[in-house]
């Protein structure tokens, strides 16, 4: 039980045309051609200076569960999507190829080869839709979360936006935000599925349920102890804080302010708490915060942020705009004719150049097998993810991904961390085109 | 099998604080108080003139599957979210209250009581997160889709944005877009789960896989017949159309153009097709279309649109911003103190006033049981959805919802259908506040 996202089949999370293409390619024999597909973003969302890869681990789960069981075959047969020969082929489908890609938490830039899938056309084309769904969603959230974490300068952020996005997207968003540096989530399913620490105390409904604010605070402290977070802005914040400290004592864990001009209110609250002897009581603020609001609160006495809508919607960029393009057929580079889209044929790999100080200089995207002369401070970016259809051992954990992102952000030139609109923090170069 | 979104439990698709509130409310007895929670949007997304309700049917499924099985109880026990008494209560949890709400496909405006949940605090508070996740997502998509359908003026639109959003959000987005007036979807799981017609032919990868465009067209026509859609913009559109008609004959079903200035290209393509005798061959355009691009193509010879990113991301408004507020406790209206948020206590209902011509005049949101004097052209908006925990019989189908939206859009004052930014098409009035 338990909304088993990956216990069922992922095979129908797929665009109709992947199967009709497959049917035609199996019929004329081209389905057996060895192909390379590449996932990349032509550009970053407008004004963004970096992107953060997330979702790769979920893509590997989706590939493992990409099976056409009787239920899927019956549905395709009933709706005449493909013919019987194709259905027989699908019934035996297992991806048997190789996958390489940027690990989660890695930064990316326009043209970075985020995922490379090698296999026959038939086996690799089918994975397009679900791989893109996952990477486009999760990377959009992680990219927004990284900007917020960076703006928060070490203060913890709780992700609490599940109610503002699709109920399963919420679970993935909590995971991506955690990769992006958030400390915790409100989402219980993300806690179960990914081991992310969950947090929560009460909402305004709990306050309104009780006959008085004091009754509500007493009930909460009785149950959760004094190291809890009391919500003080239901009626009047000053009265609320006074009551909170009276009920819980100066050892009260935290107060939360969810509305109004939270910067001003936090300053006043700090003074009031200190004057009441509650010098260690933390101040948590929430309510329509995004990276800009968080940055604006840097000088205020805020101890933690709660972020909802803005992170789960990618803070203005709800999808990463990645594409899954066929770049090589039987060893021959292929690309669509294109006037203004960057379409480059051929399998690629990538490394990032750094100054001796560790500051990133450029993203070098090169033809696979033609690695440019190595500099001392180069770092190869893709890692092996799948070999012969099986995930490789020792793939990075979520904690590894968080650490990778921290190191990546530290390596950016200082302008790269600005929240304002700008160019990508480092240029992408294609040495074989020079 | 099959990613059974509603076969598993939905109980952990929930914010941590719903359970900690529950624990405290069970302990002090307030959990038994009879409550009314109301879902509404304080405002429409910036500049939008109407919203479209979607997701209600999925909310009812989520309520039915909201069970704490051993798997959920074990997880909550292991992470110490709540105490043993609360766990025992949860193990027996079934929602036993009543729900009313706007049917799917209904228009809504600021303050419309979109969903009303009546029950004890304990049983009703738990549903907040999952109900909001579903309604906020699905209504955002349906609202964007309705603007696009309206701009398309009867030309069919295929939803093909699954790859730009979370893989399960994609399925719900296809459903919401269908409610919003789209004709078909590319998403196979939406076809299975909701019976929405699915469509698709080939992508550019299929063209690049073959040694020539002609080979690819031949393979496709061989397999799918001449009533298929050939993708003509891989290399050179004029050559592509010439080859397409040569291979398929003038009975070719359609061509698709996915890049470039599609208006100009559609006009040239129409002339060329006509000159080749393919007068009935349709022209399908796709590639970064939104409602504004669709409206701009109204005078061009386009037969159908493919829409992806813009619809699944709500065309700039990826969440509907609905909230789930406690409005009544044991018959007593409650509301948070609020300076600039519209917080109105008390259970409400709503009707829409119309002119004798059928044009909508205003949304009347009134205190439950205090229905204003009925006008001849009033229409009551909420319908019963759940009674004593059980869905009522004869709930609207997806086709009913599509029809309801068509009627709703026709009823709007003409300015209400403008795509430009503006005020809500009709005002919301609260007669008990007058």
mmCIF file with all atom_site columns, C-alpha atoms in Angstrom, chain A residues 96-284:
data_model
loop_
_atom_site.group_PDB
_atom_site.id
_atom_site.type_symbol
_atom_site.label_atom_id
_atom_site.label_alt_id
_atom_site.label_comp_id
_atom_site.label_asym_id
_atom_site.label_entity_id
_atom_site.label_seq_id
_atom_site.pdbx_PDB_ins_code
_atom_site.Cartn_x
_atom_site.Cartn_y
_atom_site.Cartn_z
_atom_site.occupancy
_atom_site.B_iso_or_equiv
_atom_site.pdbx_formal_charge
_atom_site.auth_seq_id
_atom_site.auth_comp_id
_atom_site.auth_asym_id
_atom_site.auth_atom_id
_atom_site.pdbx_PDB_model_num
ATOM 1   C CA . UNK A 1 96  ? 19.213  -3.083 -21.338 1.00 0.00 ? 96  UNK A CA 1
ATOM 2   C CA . UNK A 1 97  ? 21.364  -0.104 -22.242 1.00 0.00 ? 97  UNK A CA 1
ATOM 3   C CA . UNK A 1 98  ? 23.687  2.321  -20.458 1.00 0.00 ? 98  UNK A CA 1
ATOM 4   C CA . UNK A 1 99  ? 23.047  5.649  -18.805 1.00 0.00 ? 99  UNK A CA 1
ATOM 5   C CA . UNK A 1 100 ? 25.505  8.317  -17.695 1.00 0.00 ? 100 UNK A CA 1
ATOM 6   C CA . UNK A 1 101 ? 24.642  11.647 -16.185 1.00 0.00 ? 101 UNK A CA 1
ATOM 7   C CA . UNK A 1 102 ? 25.341  14.536 -13.877 1.00 0.00 ? 102 UNK A CA 1
ATOM 8   C CA . UNK A 1 103 ? 24.821  13.443 -10.275 1.00 0.00 ? 103 UNK A CA 1
ATOM 9   C CA . UNK A 1 104 ? 22.074  15.137 -8.302  1.00 0.00 ? 104 UNK A CA 1
ATOM 10  C CA . UNK A 1 105 ? 23.145  18.363 -6.659  1.00 0.00 ? 105 UNK A CA 1
ATOM 11  C CA . UNK A 1 106 ? 25.525  19.151 -9.525  1.00 0.00 ? 106 UNK A CA 1
ATOM 12  C CA . UNK A 1 107 ? 25.226  22.592 -11.127 1.00 0.00 ? 107 UNK A CA 1
ATOM 13  C CA . UNK A 1 108 ? 24.344  22.754 -14.792 1.00 0.00 ? 108 UNK A CA 1
ATOM 14  C CA . UNK A 1 109 ? 24.454  25.354 -17.523 1.00 0.00 ? 109 UNK A CA 1
ATOM 15  C CA . UNK A 1 110 ? 23.070  25.678 -21.078 1.00 0.00 ? 110 UNK A CA 1
ATOM 16  C CA . UNK A 1 111 ? 24.109  22.626 -23.081 1.00 0.00 ? 111 UNK A CA 1
ATOM 17  C CA . UNK A 1 112 ? 25.372  20.563 -20.142 1.00 0.00 ? 112 UNK A CA 1
ATOM 18  C CA . UNK A 1 113 ? 24.755  16.864 -21.042 1.00 0.00 ? 113 UNK A CA 1
ATOM 19  C CA . UNK A 1 114 ? 22.722  16.120 -17.937 1.00 0.00 ? 114 UNK A CA 1
ATOM 20  C CA . UNK A 1 115 ? 21.740  12.576 -18.918 1.00 0.00 ? 115 UNK A CA 1
ATOM 21  C CA . UNK A 1 116 ? 23.006  10.358 -21.738 1.00 0.00 ? 116 UNK A CA 1
ATOM 22  C CA . UNK A 1 117 ? 21.076  7.207  -22.673 1.00 0.00 ? 117 UNK A CA 1
ATOM 23  C CA . UNK A 1 118 ? 22.677  4.605  -24.969 1.00 0.00 ? 118 UNK A CA 1
ATOM 24  C CA . UNK A 1 119 ? 20.759  1.672  -26.395 1.00 0.00 ? 119 UNK A CA 1
ATOM 25  C CA . UNK A 1 120 ? 18.739  0.628  -29.405 1.00 0.00 ? 120 UNK A CA 1
ATOM 26  C CA . UNK A 1 121 ? 16.321  3.239  -30.676 1.00 0.00 ? 121 UNK A CA 1
ATOM 27  C CA . UNK A 1 122 ? 13.457  1.020  -29.557 1.00 0.00 ? 122 UNK A CA 1
ATOM 28  C CA . UNK A 1 123 ? 14.581  0.618  -25.971 1.00 0.00 ? 123 UNK A CA 1
ATOM 29  C CA . UNK A 1 124 ? 15.820  4.172  -25.452 1.00 0.00 ? 124 UNK A CA 1
ATOM 30  C CA . UNK A 1 125 ? 13.078  6.223  -27.126 1.00 0.00 ? 125 UNK A CA 1
ATOM 31  C CA . UNK A 1 126 ? 10.437  4.866  -24.739 1.00 0.00 ? 126 UNK A CA 1
ATOM 32  C CA . UNK A 1 127 ? 12.101  6.471  -21.731 1.00 0.00 ? 127 UNK A CA 1
ATOM 33  C CA . UNK A 1 128 ? 11.871  10.022 -23.062 1.00 0.00 ? 128 UNK A CA 1
ATOM 34  C CA . UNK A 1 129 ? 8.646   11.183 -21.450 1.00 0.00 ? 129 UNK A CA 1
ATOM 35  C CA . UNK A 1 130 ? 9.103   9.896  -17.930 1.00 0.00 ? 130 UNK A CA 1
ATOM 36  C CA . UNK A 1 131 ? 12.781  10.886 -17.785 1.00 0.00 ? 131 UNK A CA 1
ATOM 37  C CA . UNK A 1 132 ? 11.964  14.434 -18.852 1.00 0.00 ? 132 UNK A CA 1
ATOM 38  C CA . UNK A 1 133 ? 8.956   14.716 -16.519 1.00 0.00 ? 133 UNK A CA 1
ATOM 39  C CA . UNK A 1 134 ? 11.134  13.851 -13.559 1.00 0.00 ? 134 UNK A CA 1
ATOM 40  C CA . UNK A 1 135 ? 14.195  15.900 -14.471 1.00 0.00 ? 135 UNK A CA 1
ATOM 41  C CA . UNK A 1 136 ? 12.237  18.961 -15.575 1.00 0.00 ? 136 UNK A CA 1
ATOM 42  C CA . UNK A 1 137 ? 10.190  19.034 -12.403 1.00 0.00 ? 137 UNK A CA 1
ATOM 43  C CA . UNK A 1 138 ? 12.782  18.104 -9.829  1.00 0.00 ? 138 UNK A CA 1
ATOM 44  C CA . UNK A 1 139 ? 15.547  20.289 -11.285 1.00 0.00 ? 139 UNK A CA 1
ATOM 45  C CA . UNK A 1 140 ? 13.201  23.295 -11.413 1.00 0.00 ? 140 UNK A CA 1
ATOM 46  C CA . UNK A 1 141 ? 12.449  22.897 -7.703  1.00 0.00 ? 141 UNK A CA 1
ATOM 47  C CA . UNK A 1 142 ? 16.055  22.223 -6.665  1.00 0.00 ? 142 UNK A CA 1
ATOM 48  C CA . UNK A 1 143 ? 17.243  25.243 -8.647  1.00 0.00 ? 143 UNK A CA 1
ATOM 49  C CA . UNK A 1 144 ? 14.770  27.523 -6.875  1.00 0.00 ? 144 UNK A CA 1
ATOM 50  C CA . UNK A 1 145 ? 15.549  25.938 -3.508  1.00 0.00 ? 145 UNK A CA 1
ATOM 51  C CA . UNK A 1 146 ? 19.284  26.532 -3.968  1.00 0.00 ? 146 UNK A CA 1
ATOM 52  C CA . UNK A 1 147 ? 18.698  30.248 -4.514  1.00 0.00 ? 147 UNK A CA 1
ATOM 53  C CA . UNK A 1 148 ? 16.629  30.371 -1.326  1.00 0.00 ? 148 UNK A CA 1
ATOM 54  C CA . UNK A 1 149 ? 19.154  28.392 0.709   1.00 0.00 ? 149 UNK A CA 1
ATOM 55  C CA . UNK A 1 150 ? 21.888  30.645 -0.554  1.00 0.00 ? 150 UNK A CA 1
ATOM 56  C CA . UNK A 1 151 ? 19.852  33.732 0.398   1.00 0.00 ? 151 UNK A CA 1
ATOM 57  C CA . UNK A 1 152 ? 19.161  32.274 3.855   1.00 0.00 ? 152 UNK A CA 1
ATOM 58  C CA . UNK A 1 153 ? 22.905  32.231 4.633   1.00 0.00 ? 153 UNK A CA 1
ATOM 59  C CA . UNK A 1 154 ? 22.851  29.186 6.859   1.00 0.00 ? 154 UNK A CA 1
ATOM 60  C CA . UNK A 1 155 ? 19.509  29.772 8.567   1.00 0.00 ? 155 UNK A CA 1
ATOM 61  C CA . UNK A 1 156 ? 17.366  26.627 8.154   1.00 0.00 ? 156 UNK A CA 1
ATOM 62  C CA . UNK A 1 157 ? 14.387  26.551 5.804   1.00 0.00 ? 157 UNK A CA 1
ATOM 63  C CA . UNK A 1 158 ? 11.439  24.199 6.129   1.00 0.00 ? 158 UNK A CA 1
ATOM 64  C CA . UNK A 1 159 ? 9.662   23.234 2.890   1.00 0.00 ? 159 UNK A CA 1
ATOM 65  C CA . UNK A 1 160 ? 5.910   23.490 3.415   1.00 0.00 ? 160 UNK A CA 1
ATOM 66  C CA . UNK A 1 161 ? 4.483   23.938 -0.071  1.00 0.00 ? 161 UNK A CA 1
ATOM 67  C CA . UNK A 1 162 ? 2.870   20.546 -0.602  1.00 0.00 ? 162 UNK A CA 1
ATOM 68  C CA . UNK A 1 163 ? -0.623  22.006 -0.602  1.00 0.00 ? 163 UNK A CA 1
ATOM 69  C CA . UNK A 1 164 ? 0.244   24.302 -3.494  1.00 0.00 ? 164 UNK A CA 1
ATOM 70  C CA . UNK A 1 165 ? 1.192   21.604 -5.984  1.00 0.00 ? 165 UNK A CA 1
ATOM 71  C CA . UNK A 1 166 ? -0.023  18.203 -7.177  1.00 0.00 ? 166 UNK A CA 1
ATOM 72  C CA . UNK A 1 167 ? -0.093  15.747 -4.272  1.00 0.00 ? 167 UNK A CA 1
ATOM 73  C CA . UNK A 1 168 ? 2.647   13.492 -5.687  1.00 0.00 ? 168 UNK A CA 1
ATOM 74  C CA . UNK A 1 169 ? 4.656   16.389 -7.102  1.00 0.00 ? 169 UNK A CA 1
ATOM 75  C CA . UNK A 1 170 ? 4.654   17.596 -3.494  1.00 0.00 ? 170 UNK A CA 1
ATOM 76  C CA . UNK A 1 171 ? 6.610   14.516 -2.406  1.00 0.00 ? 171 UNK A CA 1
ATOM 77  C CA . UNK A 1 172 ? 9.178   14.950 -5.174  1.00 0.00 ? 172 UNK A CA 1
ATOM 78  C CA . UNK A 1 173 ? 9.358   18.685 -4.473  1.00 0.00 ? 173 UNK A CA 1
ATOM 79  C CA . UNK A 1 174 ? 10.244  18.015 -0.837  1.00 0.00 ? 174 UNK A CA 1
ATOM 80  C CA . UNK A 1 175 ? 13.044  15.729 -2.035  1.00 0.00 ? 175 UNK A CA 1
ATOM 81  C CA . UNK A 1 176 ? 14.320  18.280 -4.555  1.00 0.00 ? 176 UNK A CA 1
ATOM 82  C CA . UNK A 1 177 ? 14.172  21.113 -2.025  1.00 0.00 ? 177 UNK A CA 1
ATOM 83  C CA . UNK A 1 178 ? 16.190  18.956 0.373   1.00 0.00 ? 178 UNK A CA 1
ATOM 84  C CA . UNK A 1 179 ? 18.822  18.472 -2.327  1.00 0.00 ? 179 UNK A CA 1
ATOM 85  C CA . UNK A 1 180 ? 18.641  22.251 -2.800  1.00 0.00 ? 180 UNK A CA 1
ATOM 86  C CA . UNK A 1 181 ? 19.663  22.814 0.813   1.00 0.00 ? 181 UNK A CA 1
ATOM 87  C CA . UNK A 1 182 ? 16.382  22.975 2.740   1.00 0.00 ? 182 UNK A CA 1
ATOM 88  C CA . UNK A 1 183 ? 16.649  21.544 6.251   1.00 0.00 ? 183 UNK A CA 1
ATOM 89  C CA . UNK A 1 184 ? 13.288  19.815 6.642   1.00 0.00 ? 184 UNK A CA 1
ATOM 90  C CA . UNK A 1 185 ? 9.854   19.366 5.072   1.00 0.00 ? 185 UNK A CA 1
ATOM 91  C CA . UNK A 1 186 ? 6.263   19.304 6.255   1.00 0.00 ? 186 UNK A CA 1
ATOM 92  C CA . UNK A 1 187 ? 5.480   16.409 3.881   1.00 0.00 ? 187 UNK A CA 1
ATOM 93  C CA . UNK A 1 188 ? 5.023   13.104 5.697   1.00 0.00 ? 188 UNK A CA 1
ATOM 94  C CA . UNK A 1 189 ? 5.257   10.957 2.568   1.00 0.00 ? 189 UNK A CA 1
ATOM 95  C CA . UNK A 1 190 ? 8.633   12.533 1.767   1.00 0.00 ? 190 UNK A CA 1
ATOM 96  C CA . UNK A 1 191 ? 9.656   11.548 5.262   1.00 0.00 ? 191 UNK A CA 1
ATOM 97  C CA . UNK A 1 192 ? 8.611   7.953  4.674   1.00 0.00 ? 192 UNK A CA 1
ATOM 98  C CA . UNK A 1 193 ? 9.916   7.568  1.150   1.00 0.00 ? 193 UNK A CA 1
ATOM 99  C CA . UNK A 1 194 ? 13.200  9.468  1.371   1.00 0.00 ? 194 UNK A CA 1
ATOM 100 C CA . UNK A 1 195 ? 13.958  9.765  5.069   1.00 0.00 ? 195 UNK A CA 1
ATOM 101 C CA . UNK A 1 196 ? 13.791  13.549 4.981   1.00 0.00 ? 196 UNK A CA 1
ATOM 102 C CA . UNK A 1 197 ? 13.203  14.978 8.481   1.00 0.00 ? 197 UNK A CA 1
ATOM 103 C CA . UNK A 1 198 ? 9.624   16.287 8.817   1.00 0.00 ? 198 UNK A CA 1
ATOM 104 C CA . UNK A 1 199 ? 8.438   19.117 11.031  1.00 0.00 ? 199 UNK A CA 1
ATOM 105 C CA . UNK A 1 200 ? 5.212   20.781 12.044  1.00 0.00 ? 200 UNK A CA 1
ATOM 106 C CA . UNK A 1 201 ? 3.269   22.030 15.046  1.00 0.00 ? 201 UNK A CA 1
ATOM 107 C CA . UNK A 1 202 ? -0.087  23.767 14.491  1.00 0.00 ? 202 UNK A CA 1
ATOM 108 C CA . UNK A 1 203 ? -2.014  25.978 12.053  1.00 0.00 ? 203 UNK A CA 1
ATOM 109 C CA . UNK A 1 204 ? -4.369  28.871 12.689  1.00 0.00 ? 204 UNK A CA 1
ATOM 110 C CA . UNK A 1 205 ? -7.262  26.388 12.665  1.00 0.00 ? 205 UNK A CA 1
ATOM 111 C CA . UNK A 1 206 ? -5.962  24.995 15.954  1.00 0.00 ? 206 UNK A CA 1
ATOM 112 C CA . UNK A 1 207 ? -6.033  28.462 17.482  1.00 0.00 ? 207 UNK A CA 1
ATOM 113 C CA . UNK A 1 208 ? -9.556  29.179 16.231  1.00 0.00 ? 208 UNK A CA 1
ATOM 114 C CA . UNK A 1 209 ? -10.783 25.797 17.427  1.00 0.00 ? 209 UNK A CA 1
ATOM 115 C CA . UNK A 1 210 ? -10.120 26.788 21.022  1.00 0.00 ? 210 UNK A CA 1
ATOM 116 C CA . UNK A 1 211 ? -12.100 29.248 23.128  1.00 0.00 ? 211 UNK A CA 1
ATOM 117 C CA . UNK A 1 212 ? -9.050  31.432 23.608  1.00 0.00 ? 212 UNK A CA 1
ATOM 118 C CA . UNK A 1 213 ? -5.470  31.768 22.430  1.00 0.00 ? 213 UNK A CA 1
ATOM 119 C CA . UNK A 1 214 ? -4.326  30.846 25.920  1.00 0.00 ? 214 UNK A CA 1
ATOM 120 C CA . UNK A 1 215 ? -6.361  27.617 25.853  1.00 0.00 ? 215 UNK A CA 1
ATOM 121 C CA . UNK A 1 216 ? -4.779  26.681 22.535  1.00 0.00 ? 216 UNK A CA 1
ATOM 122 C CA . UNK A 1 217 ? -1.247  27.423 23.727  1.00 0.00 ? 217 UNK A CA 1
ATOM 123 C CA . UNK A 1 218 ? -1.850  25.408 26.921  1.00 0.00 ? 218 UNK A CA 1
ATOM 124 C CA . UNK A 1 219 ? -3.150  22.430 24.962  1.00 0.00 ? 219 UNK A CA 1
ATOM 125 C CA . UNK A 1 220 ? -0.141  22.552 22.661  1.00 0.00 ? 220 UNK A CA 1
ATOM 126 C CA . UNK A 1 221 ? 2.471   22.945 25.400  1.00 0.00 ? 221 UNK A CA 1
ATOM 127 C CA . UNK A 1 222 ? 0.773   20.212 27.434  1.00 0.00 ? 222 UNK A CA 1
ATOM 128 C CA . UNK A 1 223 ? 1.108   17.827 24.489  1.00 0.00 ? 223 UNK A CA 1
ATOM 129 C CA . UNK A 1 224 ? 4.322   18.900 22.786  1.00 0.00 ? 224 UNK A CA 1
ATOM 130 C CA . UNK A 1 225 ? 6.310   20.371 25.675  1.00 0.00 ? 225 UNK A CA 1
ATOM 131 C CA . UNK A 1 226 ? 7.803   23.840 25.947  1.00 0.00 ? 226 UNK A CA 1
ATOM 132 C CA . UNK A 1 227 ? 10.280  23.220 23.132  1.00 0.00 ? 227 UNK A CA 1
ATOM 133 C CA . UNK A 1 228 ? 7.522   23.747 20.565  1.00 0.00 ? 228 UNK A CA 1
ATOM 134 C CA . UNK A 1 229 ? 6.642   26.553 18.168  1.00 0.00 ? 229 UNK A CA 1
ATOM 135 C CA . UNK A 1 230 ? 3.655   28.683 19.164  1.00 0.00 ? 230 UNK A CA 1
ATOM 136 C CA . UNK A 1 231 ? 1.804   30.511 16.397  1.00 0.00 ? 231 UNK A CA 1
ATOM 137 C CA . UNK A 1 232 ? 1.375   34.030 17.736  1.00 0.00 ? 232 UNK A CA 1
ATOM 138 C CA . UNK A 1 233 ? -0.322  36.004 14.940  1.00 0.00 ? 233 UNK A CA 1
ATOM 139 C CA . UNK A 1 234 ? -3.906  34.752 15.063  1.00 0.00 ? 234 UNK A CA 1
ATOM 140 C CA . UNK A 1 235 ? -5.249  37.804 16.893  1.00 0.00 ? 235 UNK A CA 1
ATOM 141 C CA . UNK A 1 236 ? -2.633  40.327 18.066  1.00 0.00 ? 236 UNK A CA 1
ATOM 142 C CA . UNK A 1 237 ? 1.061   39.475 17.936  1.00 0.00 ? 237 UNK A CA 1
ATOM 143 C CA . UNK A 1 238 ? 2.138   41.432 20.996  1.00 0.00 ? 238 UNK A CA 1
ATOM 144 C CA . UNK A 1 239 ? -0.583  39.866 23.129  1.00 0.00 ? 239 UNK A CA 1
ATOM 145 C CA . UNK A 1 240 ? 0.174   36.519 21.538  1.00 0.00 ? 240 UNK A CA 1
ATOM 146 C CA . UNK A 1 241 ? 3.845   36.644 22.515  1.00 0.00 ? 241 UNK A CA 1
ATOM 147 C CA . UNK A 1 242 ? 3.019   37.775 26.028  1.00 0.00 ? 242 UNK A CA 1
ATOM 148 C CA . UNK A 1 243 ? 0.565   34.882 26.410  1.00 0.00 ? 243 UNK A CA 1
ATOM 149 C CA . UNK A 1 244 ? 2.971   32.413 24.818  1.00 0.00 ? 244 UNK A CA 1
ATOM 150 C CA . UNK A 1 245 ? 5.772   33.156 27.267  1.00 0.00 ? 245 UNK A CA 1
ATOM 151 C CA . UNK A 1 246 ? 3.346   33.214 30.183  1.00 0.00 ? 246 UNK A CA 1
ATOM 152 C CA . UNK A 1 247 ? 2.064   29.754 29.220  1.00 0.00 ? 247 UNK A CA 1
ATOM 153 C CA . UNK A 1 248 ? 5.321   28.070 28.165  1.00 0.00 ? 248 UNK A CA 1
ATOM 154 C CA . UNK A 1 249 ? 7.792   30.026 30.269  1.00 0.00 ? 249 UNK A CA 1
ATOM 155 C CA . UNK A 1 250 ? 10.999  31.612 28.948  1.00 0.00 ? 250 UNK A CA 1
ATOM 156 C CA . UNK A 1 251 ? 12.206  28.191 27.791  1.00 0.00 ? 251 UNK A CA 1
ATOM 157 C CA . UNK A 1 252 ? 9.635   28.350 24.956  1.00 0.00 ? 252 UNK A CA 1
ATOM 158 C CA . UNK A 1 253 ? 11.272  26.844 21.852  1.00 0.00 ? 253 UNK A CA 1
ATOM 159 C CA . UNK A 1 254 ? 10.037  29.201 19.168  1.00 0.00 ? 254 UNK A CA 1
ATOM 160 C CA . UNK A 1 255 ? 7.299   31.481 17.972  1.00 0.00 ? 255 UNK A CA 1
ATOM 161 C CA . UNK A 1 256 ? 6.005   31.610 14.393  1.00 0.00 ? 256 UNK A CA 1
ATOM 162 C CA . UNK A 1 257 ? 4.796   34.704 12.533  1.00 0.00 ? 257 UNK A CA 1
ATOM 163 C CA . UNK A 1 258 ? 2.915   33.895 9.316   1.00 0.00 ? 258 UNK A CA 1
ATOM 164 C CA . UNK A 1 259 ? 1.538   37.244 8.148   1.00 0.00 ? 259 UNK A CA 1
ATOM 165 C CA . UNK A 1 260 ? 2.203   40.968 7.982   1.00 0.00 ? 260 UNK A CA 1
ATOM 166 C CA . UNK A 1 261 ? 5.546   42.701 7.500   1.00 0.00 ? 261 UNK A CA 1
ATOM 167 C CA . UNK A 1 262 ? 7.546   39.871 8.983   1.00 0.00 ? 262 UNK A CA 1
ATOM 168 C CA . UNK A 1 263 ? 10.813  41.835 9.127   1.00 0.00 ? 263 UNK A CA 1
ATOM 169 C CA . UNK A 1 264 ? 9.398   44.577 11.324  1.00 0.00 ? 264 UNK A CA 1
ATOM 170 C CA . UNK A 1 265 ? 7.391   42.098 13.319  1.00 0.00 ? 265 UNK A CA 1
ATOM 171 C CA . UNK A 1 266 ? 10.429  39.873 13.910  1.00 0.00 ? 266 UNK A CA 1
ATOM 172 C CA . UNK A 1 267 ? 12.424  42.803 15.268  1.00 0.00 ? 267 UNK A CA 1
ATOM 173 C CA . UNK A 1 268 ? 9.635   43.814 17.643  1.00 0.00 ? 268 UNK A CA 1
ATOM 174 C CA . UNK A 1 269 ? 9.111   40.185 18.642  1.00 0.00 ? 269 UNK A CA 1
ATOM 175 C CA . UNK A 1 270 ? 12.821  39.757 19.420  1.00 0.00 ? 270 UNK A CA 1
ATOM 176 C CA . UNK A 1 271 ? 12.778  42.808 21.698  1.00 0.00 ? 271 UNK A CA 1
ATOM 177 C CA . UNK A 1 272 ? 9.647   41.615 23.428  1.00 0.00 ? 272 UNK A CA 1
ATOM 178 C CA . UNK A 1 273 ? 10.929  38.059 23.883  1.00 0.00 ? 273 UNK A CA 1
ATOM 179 C CA . UNK A 1 274 ? 14.235  39.322 25.253  1.00 0.00 ? 274 UNK A CA 1
ATOM 180 C CA . UNK A 1 275 ? 12.440  41.651 27.663  1.00 0.00 ? 275 UNK A CA 1
ATOM 181 C CA . UNK A 1 276 ? 10.377  38.680 28.863  1.00 0.00 ? 276 UNK A CA 1
ATOM 182 C CA . UNK A 1 277 ? 13.541  36.697 29.487  1.00 0.00 ? 277 UNK A CA 1
ATOM 183 C CA . UNK A 1 278 ? 12.923  34.364 26.544  1.00 0.00 ? 278 UNK A CA 1
ATOM 184 C CA . UNK A 1 279 ? 16.320  35.114 25.028  1.00 0.00 ? 279 UNK A CA 1
ATOM 185 C CA . UNK A 1 280 ? 16.720  31.667 23.477  1.00 0.00 ? 280 UNK A CA 1
ATOM 186 C CA . UNK A 1 281 ? 13.227  31.475 22.002  1.00 0.00 ? 281 UNK A CA 1
ATOM 187 C CA . UNK A 1 282 ? 13.649  31.307 18.248  1.00 0.00 ? 282 UNK A CA 1
ATOM 188 C CA . UNK A 1 283 ? 11.626  33.252 15.684  1.00 0.00 ? 283 UNK A CA 1
ATOM 189 C CA . UNK A 1 284 ? 10.270  31.379 12.669  1.00 0.00 ? 284 UNK A CA 1
#
